[in-house]
mmCIF file of C-alpha atoms in Angstrom:
data_model
loop_
_atom_site.group_PDB
_atom_site.id
_atom_site.type_symbol
_atom_site.label_atom_id
_atom_site.label_comp_id
_atom_site.label_asym_id
_atom_site.label_seq_id
_atom_site.Cartn_x
_atom_site.Cartn_y
_atom_site.Cartn_z
ATOM 1 C CA UNK A 1 -99.683 -8.289 37.359
ATOM 2 C CA UNK A 2 -102.166 -9.122 40.119
ATOM 3 C CA UNK A 3 -99.293 -10.466 42.221
ATOM 4 C CA UNK A 4 -97.522 -7.112 42.016
ATOM 5 C CA UNK A 5 -100.714 -5.259 42.916
ATOM 6 C CA UNK A 6 -101.301 -7.580 45.871
ATOM 7 C CA UNK A 7 -97.662 -7.204 46.943
ATOM 8 C CA UNK A 8 -98.104 -3.431 47.067
ATOM 9 C CA UNK A 9 -101.721 -3.149 48.220
ATOM 10 C CA UNK A 10 -101.568 -5.825 50.919
ATOM 11 C CA UNK A 11 -99.299 -3.932 53.351
ATOM 12 C CA UNK A 12 -101.059 -0.618 52.674
ATOM 13 C CA UNK A 13 -104.290 -2.029 54.091
ATOM 14 C CA UNK A 14 -102.792 -1.444 57.545
ATOM 15 C CA UNK A 15 -102.651 2.128 58.931
ATOM 16 C CA UNK A 16 -99.252 1.554 60.573
ATOM 17 C CA UNK A 17 -97.783 0.611 57.187
ATOM 18 C CA UNK A 18 -99.278 3.732 55.609
ATOM 19 C CA UNK A 19 -97.609 5.897 58.251
ATOM 20 C CA UNK A 20 -94.346 3.990 57.935
ATOM 21 C CA UNK A 21 -94.286 4.405 54.173
ATOM 22 C CA UNK A 22 -95.028 8.130 54.400
ATOM 23 C CA UNK A 23 -92.251 8.735 56.930
ATOM 24 C CA UNK A 24 -89.785 6.634 54.911
ATOM 25 C CA UNK A 25 -90.521 8.614 51.732
ATOM 26 C CA UNK A 26 -90.189 11.975 53.523
ATOM 27 C CA UNK A 27 -86.899 10.974 55.097
ATOM 28 C CA UNK A 28 -85.605 9.463 51.870
ATOM 29 C CA UNK A 29 -86.328 12.635 49.893
ATOM 30 C CA UNK A 30 -84.585 15.042 52.265
ATOM 31 C CA UNK A 31 -81.625 12.701 52.839
ATOM 32 C CA UNK A 32 -81.207 12.299 49.080
ATOM 33 C CA UNK A 33 -81.032 16.030 48.392
ATOM 34 C CA UNK A 34 -78.590 16.683 51.222
ATOM 35 C CA UNK A 35 -76.489 13.662 50.259
ATOM 36 C CA UNK A 36 -75.648 15.305 46.922
ATOM 37 C CA UNK A 37 -73.938 18.175 48.741
ATOM 38 C CA UNK A 38 -72.191 15.846 51.196
ATOM 39 C CA UNK A 39 -70.802 13.717 48.347
ATOM 40 C CA UNK A 40 -69.514 16.782 46.492
ATOM 41 C CA UNK A 41 -68.056 18.271 49.676
ATOM 42 C CA UNK A 42 -66.493 14.983 50.787
ATOM 43 C CA UNK A 43 -68.381 15.098 54.080
ATOM 44 C CA UNK A 44 -69.578 11.524 54.217
ATOM 45 C CA UNK A 45 -67.709 10.938 57.477
ATOM 46 C CA UNK A 46 -69.255 14.119 58.906
ATOM 47 C CA UNK A 47 -72.688 12.568 58.432
ATOM 48 C CA UNK A 48 -71.453 9.465 60.227
ATOM 49 C CA UNK A 49 -70.036 11.566 63.062
ATOM 50 C CA UNK A 50 -73.187 13.624 63.626
ATOM 51 C CA UNK A 51 -75.498 10.602 63.421
ATOM 52 C CA UNK A 52 -73.590 8.748 66.138
ATOM 53 C CA UNK A 53 -73.164 11.849 68.286
ATOM 54 C CA UNK A 54 -76.900 12.387 68.807
ATOM 55 C CA UNK A 55 -77.219 9.499 71.295
ATOM 56 C CA UNK A 56 -76.155 11.411 74.438
ATOM 57 C CA UNK A 57 -78.501 14.237 73.468
ATOM 58 C CA UNK A 58 -81.400 11.794 73.203
ATOM 59 C CA UNK A 59 -80.674 10.340 76.650
ATOM 60 C CA UNK A 60 -80.269 13.740 78.316
ATOM 61 C CA UNK A 61 -83.457 15.026 76.672
ATOM 62 C CA UNK A 62 -85.314 12.011 78.076
ATOM 63 C CA UNK A 63 -83.977 12.734 81.568
ATOM 64 C CA UNK A 64 -84.962 16.405 81.314
ATOM 65 C CA UNK A 65 -88.413 15.601 79.952
ATOM 66 C CA UNK A 66 -87.727 17.411 76.682
ATOM 67 C CA UNK A 67 -88.560 16.214 73.156
ATOM 68 C CA UNK A 68 -85.995 13.635 72.059
ATOM 69 C CA UNK A 69 -85.637 15.387 68.697
ATOM 70 C CA UNK A 70 -84.508 18.566 70.473
ATOM 71 C CA UNK A 71 -81.794 16.713 72.359
ATOM 72 C CA UNK A 72 -80.686 14.899 69.215
ATOM 73 C CA UNK A 73 -80.420 18.160 67.282
ATOM 74 C CA UNK A 74 -78.463 19.897 70.050
ATOM 75 C CA UNK A 75 -76.016 16.992 70.380
ATOM 76 C CA UNK A 76 -75.546 16.632 66.628
ATOM 77 C CA UNK A 77 -74.900 20.323 66.152
ATOM 78 C CA UNK A 78 -72.502 20.361 69.119
ATOM 79 C CA UNK A 79 -70.560 17.505 67.537
ATOM 80 C CA UNK A 80 -70.279 19.377 64.239
ATOM 81 C CA UNK A 81 -69.170 22.620 65.926
ATOM 82 C CA UNK A 82 -66.664 20.807 68.147
ATOM 83 C CA UNK A 83 -65.206 19.051 65.117
ATOM 84 C CA UNK A 84 -64.747 22.379 63.348
ATOM 85 C CA UNK A 85 -63.140 23.972 66.402
ATOM 86 C CA UNK A 86 -60.669 21.121 66.928
ATOM 87 C CA UNK A 87 -59.749 21.091 63.241
ATOM 88 C CA UNK A 88 -59.037 24.831 63.215
ATOM 89 C CA UNK A 89 -57.052 24.794 66.458
ATOM 90 C CA UNK A 90 -54.902 21.676 66.117
ATOM 91 C CA UNK A 91 -52.674 20.023 63.568
ATOM 92 C CA UNK A 92 -54.864 16.908 63.473
ATOM 93 C CA UNK A 93 -56.648 16.268 60.175
ATOM 94 C CA UNK A 94 -60.419 16.632 59.892
ATOM 95 C CA UNK A 95 -61.204 12.940 59.379
ATOM 96 C CA UNK A 96 -59.193 12.033 62.487
ATOM 97 C CA UNK A 97 -60.947 14.706 64.544
ATOM 98 C CA UNK A 98 -64.352 13.477 63.397
ATOM 99 C CA UNK A 99 -63.470 9.903 64.313
ATOM 100 C CA UNK A 100 -62.430 10.931 67.814
ATOM 101 C CA UNK A 101 -65.430 13.193 68.429
ATOM 102 C CA UNK A 102 -68.160 10.881 67.141
ATOM 103 C CA UNK A 103 -66.771 7.768 68.822
ATOM 104 C CA UNK A 104 -66.361 9.657 72.100
ATOM 105 C CA UNK A 105 -69.892 11.064 72.048
ATOM 106 C CA UNK A 106 -71.354 7.724 71.006
ATOM 107 C CA UNK A 107 -69.542 6.041 73.890
ATOM 108 C CA UNK A 108 -70.841 8.727 76.242
ATOM 109 C CA UNK A 109 -74.371 8.095 74.999
ATOM 110 C CA UNK A 110 -74.083 4.352 75.630
ATOM 111 C CA UNK A 111 -72.798 4.957 79.172
ATOM 112 C CA UNK A 112 -75.606 7.426 79.911
ATOM 113 C CA UNK A 113 -78.173 5.024 78.497
ATOM 114 C CA UNK A 114 -77.103 2.261 80.894
ATOM 115 C CA UNK A 115 -77.362 4.653 83.842
ATOM 116 C CA UNK A 116 -80.822 5.974 83.060
ATOM 117 C CA UNK A 117 -83.976 4.023 83.873
ATOM 118 C CA UNK A 118 -85.980 4.333 80.676
ATOM 119 C CA UNK A 119 -88.605 2.431 78.714
ATOM 120 C CA UNK A 120 -86.859 3.428 75.480
ATOM 121 C CA UNK A 121 -85.395 0.403 73.699
ATOM 122 C CA UNK A 122 -81.832 0.893 72.506
ATOM 123 C CA UNK A 123 -82.507 -1.059 69.313
ATOM 124 C CA UNK A 124 -85.209 1.453 68.335
ATOM 125 C CA UNK A 125 -82.731 4.303 68.718
ATOM 126 C CA UNK A 126 -79.897 2.554 66.904
ATOM 127 C CA UNK A 127 -81.907 0.942 64.094
ATOM 128 C CA UNK A 128 -85.134 2.941 63.986
ATOM 129 C CA UNK A 129 -88.740 1.938 64.580
ATOM 130 C CA UNK A 130 -90.620 3.226 61.557
ATOM 131 C CA UNK A 131 -93.417 0.685 62.017
ATOM 132 C CA UNK A 132 -94.208 2.222 65.388
ATOM 133 C CA UNK A 133 -94.555 5.862 64.294
ATOM 134 C CA UNK A 134 -97.704 7.706 65.334
ATOM 135 C CA UNK A 135 -99.638 10.388 63.497
ATOM 136 C CA UNK A 136 -97.778 12.966 65.607
ATOM 137 C CA UNK A 137 -94.442 11.475 64.555
ATOM 138 C CA UNK A 138 -95.492 11.779 60.916
ATOM 139 C CA UNK A 139 -96.327 15.468 61.391
ATOM 140 C CA UNK A 140 -93.043 16.173 63.201
ATOM 141 C CA UNK A 141 -91.048 14.392 60.513
ATOM 142 C CA UNK A 142 -92.923 16.241 57.763
ATOM 143 C CA UNK A 143 -92.225 19.623 59.391
ATOM 144 C CA UNK A 144 -88.507 18.958 59.936
ATOM 145 C CA UNK A 145 -87.918 17.226 56.599
ATOM 146 C CA UNK A 146 -90.054 19.672 54.623
ATOM 147 C CA UNK A 147 -88.437 22.726 56.181
ATOM 148 C CA UNK A 148 -84.940 21.358 55.645
ATOM 149 C CA UNK A 149 -85.738 20.447 52.053
ATOM 150 C CA UNK A 150 -87.091 23.929 51.283
ATOM 151 C CA UNK A 151 -84.007 25.634 52.735
ATOM 152 C CA UNK A 152 -81.610 23.368 50.833
ATOM 153 C CA UNK A 153 -83.399 23.909 47.537
ATOM 154 C CA UNK A 154 -83.695 27.670 48.090
ATOM 155 C CA UNK A 155 -79.930 28.051 48.628
ATOM 156 C CA UNK A 156 -78.798 25.182 46.418
ATOM 157 C CA UNK A 157 -76.706 27.376 44.076
ATOM 158 C CA UNK A 158 -74.758 28.988 46.921
ATOM 159 C CA UNK A 159 -74.312 25.646 48.673
ATOM 160 C CA UNK A 160 -73.196 24.018 45.436
ATOM 161 C CA UNK A 161 -70.519 26.637 44.820
ATOM 162 C CA UNK A 162 -69.354 26.382 48.429
ATOM 163 C CA UNK A 163 -69.086 22.589 48.218
ATOM 164 C CA UNK A 164 -67.409 22.596 44.811
ATOM 165 C CA UNK A 165 -65.026 25.553 45.214
ATOM 166 C CA UNK A 166 -65.001 27.350 48.606
ATOM 167 C CA UNK A 167 -62.182 29.642 47.472
ATOM 168 C CA UNK A 168 -64.168 30.963 44.512
ATOM 169 C CA UNK A 169 -67.274 31.309 46.690
ATOM 170 C CA UNK A 170 -65.299 33.473 49.116
ATOM 171 C CA UNK A 171 -63.856 35.555 46.262
ATOM 172 C CA UNK A 172 -67.253 36.511 44.849
ATOM 173 C CA UNK A 173 -68.510 37.541 48.279
ATOM 174 C CA UNK A 174 -70.560 34.575 49.439
ATOM 175 C CA UNK A 175 -70.708 34.145 53.249
ATOM 176 C CA UNK A 176 -68.644 30.958 53.292
ATOM 177 C CA UNK A 177 -68.648 30.616 57.073
ATOM 178 C CA UNK A 178 -72.427 30.989 57.197
ATOM 179 C CA UNK A 179 -72.815 28.398 54.438
ATOM 180 C CA UNK A 180 -70.454 26.044 56.284
ATOM 181 C CA UNK A 181 -72.347 26.113 59.545
ATOM 182 C CA UNK A 182 -75.689 26.335 57.766
ATOM 183 C CA UNK A 183 -74.927 23.059 56.031
ATOM 184 C CA UNK A 184 -74.015 21.515 59.380
ATOM 185 C CA UNK A 185 -77.333 22.678 60.864
ATOM 186 C CA UNK A 186 -79.217 21.180 57.916
ATOM 187 C CA UNK A 187 -77.283 17.938 58.366
ATOM 188 C CA UNK A 188 -78.234 17.762 62.046
ATOM 189 C CA UNK A 189 -81.895 18.465 61.243
ATOM 190 C CA UNK A 190 -81.927 15.784 58.557
ATOM 191 C CA UNK A 191 -80.495 13.206 60.933
ATOM 192 C CA UNK A 192 -83.145 14.108 63.518
ATOM 193 C CA UNK A 193 -85.843 13.612 60.879
ATOM 194 C CA UNK A 194 -84.404 10.219 59.918
ATOM 195 C CA UNK A 195 -84.060 8.772 63.410
ATOM 196 C CA UNK A 196 -87.567 7.287 63.518
ATOM 197 C CA UNK A 197 -87.145 5.637 60.129
ATOM 198 C CA UNK A 198 -83.685 4.080 60.226
ATOM 199 C CA UNK A 199 -82.074 5.006 63.524
ATOM 200 C CA UNK A 200 -78.633 6.312 64.352
ATOM 201 C CA UNK A 201 -76.532 3.637 62.674
ATOM 202 C CA UNK A 202 -78.294 3.255 59.325
ATOM 203 C CA UNK A 203 -78.972 6.950 58.691
ATOM 204 C CA UNK A 204 -75.453 7.369 57.327
ATOM 205 C CA UNK A 205 -76.315 5.077 54.407
ATOM 206 C CA UNK A 206 -79.303 7.255 53.527
ATOM 207 C CA UNK A 207 -77.032 10.312 53.596
ATOM 208 C CA UNK A 208 -74.463 8.796 51.219
ATOM 209 C CA UNK A 209 -75.958 6.180 48.898
ATOM 210 C CA UNK A 210 -78.468 8.349 46.952
ATOM 211 C CA UNK A 211 -75.917 11.062 46.210
ATOM 212 C CA UNK A 212 -73.222 8.535 45.333
ATOM 213 C CA UNK A 213 -75.599 6.681 43.009
ATOM 214 C CA UNK A 214 -76.623 9.887 41.234
ATOM 215 C CA UNK A 215 -72.979 11.010 41.014
ATOM 216 C CA UNK A 216 -72.206 7.935 38.920
ATOM 217 C CA UNK A 217 -75.136 8.519 36.573
ATOM 218 C CA UNK A 218 -74.819 12.193 35.657
ATOM 219 C CA UNK A 219 -72.423 15.139 35.524
ATOM 220 C CA UNK A 220 -75.117 17.812 35.944
ATOM 221 C CA UNK A 221 -76.107 18.841 39.444
ATOM 222 C CA UNK A 222 -79.783 19.415 38.675
ATOM 223 C CA UNK A 223 -80.101 15.902 37.316
ATOM 224 C CA UNK A 224 -78.056 14.609 40.239
ATOM 225 C CA UNK A 225 -80.633 15.990 42.681
ATOM 226 C CA UNK A 226 -83.512 14.432 40.731
ATOM 227 C CA UNK A 227 -81.829 11.028 40.369
ATOM 228 C CA UNK A 228 -80.819 10.952 44.042
ATOM 229 C CA UNK A 229 -84.358 11.787 45.152
ATOM 230 C CA UNK A 230 -85.850 9.189 42.803
ATOM 231 C CA UNK A 231 -83.483 6.456 43.993
ATOM 232 C CA UNK A 232 -84.100 7.304 47.667
ATOM 233 C CA UNK A 233 -87.888 7.378 47.333
ATOM 234 C CA UNK A 234 -87.815 4.125 45.349
ATOM 235 C CA UNK A 235 -85.651 2.523 48.032
ATOM 236 C CA UNK A 236 -87.978 3.777 50.761
ATOM 237 C CA UNK A 237 -91.062 2.320 49.080
ATOM 238 C CA UNK A 238 -89.512 -0.995 48.036
ATOM 239 C CA UNK A 239 -87.644 -1.481 51.311
ATOM 240 C CA UNK A 240 -90.661 -0.721 53.500
ATOM 241 C CA UNK A 241 -92.990 -2.983 51.538
ATOM 242 C CA UNK A 242 -90.392 -5.754 51.348
ATOM 243 C CA UNK A 243 -89.876 -5.620 55.125
ATOM 244 C CA UNK A 244 -93.579 -6.389 55.591
ATOM 245 C CA UNK A 245 -93.456 -9.478 53.387
ATOM 246 C CA UNK A 246 -90.203 -10.918 54.730
ATOM 247 C CA UNK A 247 -90.805 -9.819 58.329
ATOM 248 C CA UNK A 248 -87.545 -7.878 58.331
ATOM 249 C CA UNK A 249 -86.375 -4.559 59.761
ATOM 250 C CA UNK A 250 -87.640 -1.725 57.499
ATOM 251 C CA UNK A 251 -84.563 0.445 57.973
ATOM 252 C CA UNK A 252 -82.227 -2.360 56.999
ATOM 253 C CA UNK A 253 -84.366 -3.253 53.971
ATOM 254 C CA UNK A 254 -84.338 0.379 52.802
ATOM 255 C CA UNK A 255 -80.568 0.597 53.129
ATOM 256 C CA UNK A 256 -80.070 -2.730 51.329
ATOM 257 C CA UNK A 257 -82.237 -1.498 48.455
ATOM 258 C CA UNK A 258 -80.175 1.678 48.215
ATOM 259 C CA UNK A 259 -76.983 -0.364 48.211
ATOM 260 C CA UNK A 260 -78.382 -2.529 45.404
ATOM 261 C CA UNK A 261 -79.231 0.566 43.328
ATOM 262 C CA UNK A 262 -75.704 1.905 43.876
ATOM 263 C CA UNK A 263 -74.241 -1.436 42.770
ATOM 264 C CA UNK A 264 -76.403 -1.362 39.652
ATOM 265 C CA UNK A 265 -75.319 2.194 38.840
ATOM 266 C CA UNK A 266 -71.700 1.221 39.421
ATOM 267 C CA UNK A 267 -72.073 -1.426 36.738
ATOM 268 C CA UNK A 268 -74.243 0.228 34.086
ATOM 269 C CA UNK A 269 -73.704 3.994 34.444
ATOM 270 C CA UNK A 270 -73.408 5.294 30.847
ATOM 271 C CA UNK A 271 -70.107 7.159 31.343
ATOM 272 C CA UNK A 272 -68.668 6.145 34.703
ATOM 273 C CA UNK A 273 -69.867 2.539 35.040
ATOM 274 C CA UNK A 274 -67.674 -0.531 34.911
ATOM 275 C CA UNK A 275 -69.250 -1.829 31.688
ATOM 276 C CA UNK A 276 -68.880 1.546 29.947
ATOM 277 C CA UNK A 277 -65.216 1.793 30.931
ATOM 278 C CA UNK A 278 -64.575 -1.735 29.711
ATOM 279 C CA UNK A 279 -66.292 -0.948 26.405
ATOM 280 C CA UNK A 280 -64.152 2.177 25.921
ATOM 281 C CA UNK A 281 -61.005 0.223 26.793
ATOM 282 C CA UNK A 282 -61.938 -2.468 24.248
ATOM 283 C CA UNK A 283 -62.503 0.145 21.523
ATOM 284 C CA UNK A 284 -59.202 1.849 22.328
ATOM 285 C CA UNK A 285 -57.439 -1.523 22.239
#
């Protein structure tokens, strides 16, 4: 028991670990809630597209002397809007459009980054630098993540109906177009909030794994939100603390923990897990 206490308390003796843990939990909670809607909507690739597309916005914001979060949000939202426009005005399917847009914007960001003289390290942008967050970063993340979380929870019923059945949502008078672009705005804000913790590349895992894990464990959306949040917060805490002890990257450790929880749910989920399906097949046989 004392070993567990020491394993937890040891890292928390350092202020930078306290800030890192707080940011990781905030980001994990908001990503988990939004991931439930993305999984139901089938927008996992959209999260990937927006997360990669923020790089040119970050570089241009640095050149202009603006907050990097502002540039990231503008670029992410532009990517989402451009994807929607191309989908509606061409015969190309949505997943193909997203692949073209996000890879193009990511390539543009890499080119701009090599042209600009900056003290920003590319690894910190791509993989996050949660151990280097300041008190100001914690406040900014709390404001963005908290605001996004409140909006999602306030409109969760409308968003759920839109994700599950857009046709029915339109029939009963819900503003489907507003919900569509509102969800894209929330996605861009969530990615901005997560950049410090896990960076551009790993944020997609935080936007998919919690919702996918919860989707295997329950058929009720309220429980899905709670399970996703619990798994994300658990992953944030365990991954951040583990990174201290093994001297590993916190973002990668968080994502690996989430992947492990998904694998566990895939095996032991009471109705949709591999073991449950095998048991039902054996009984039927």
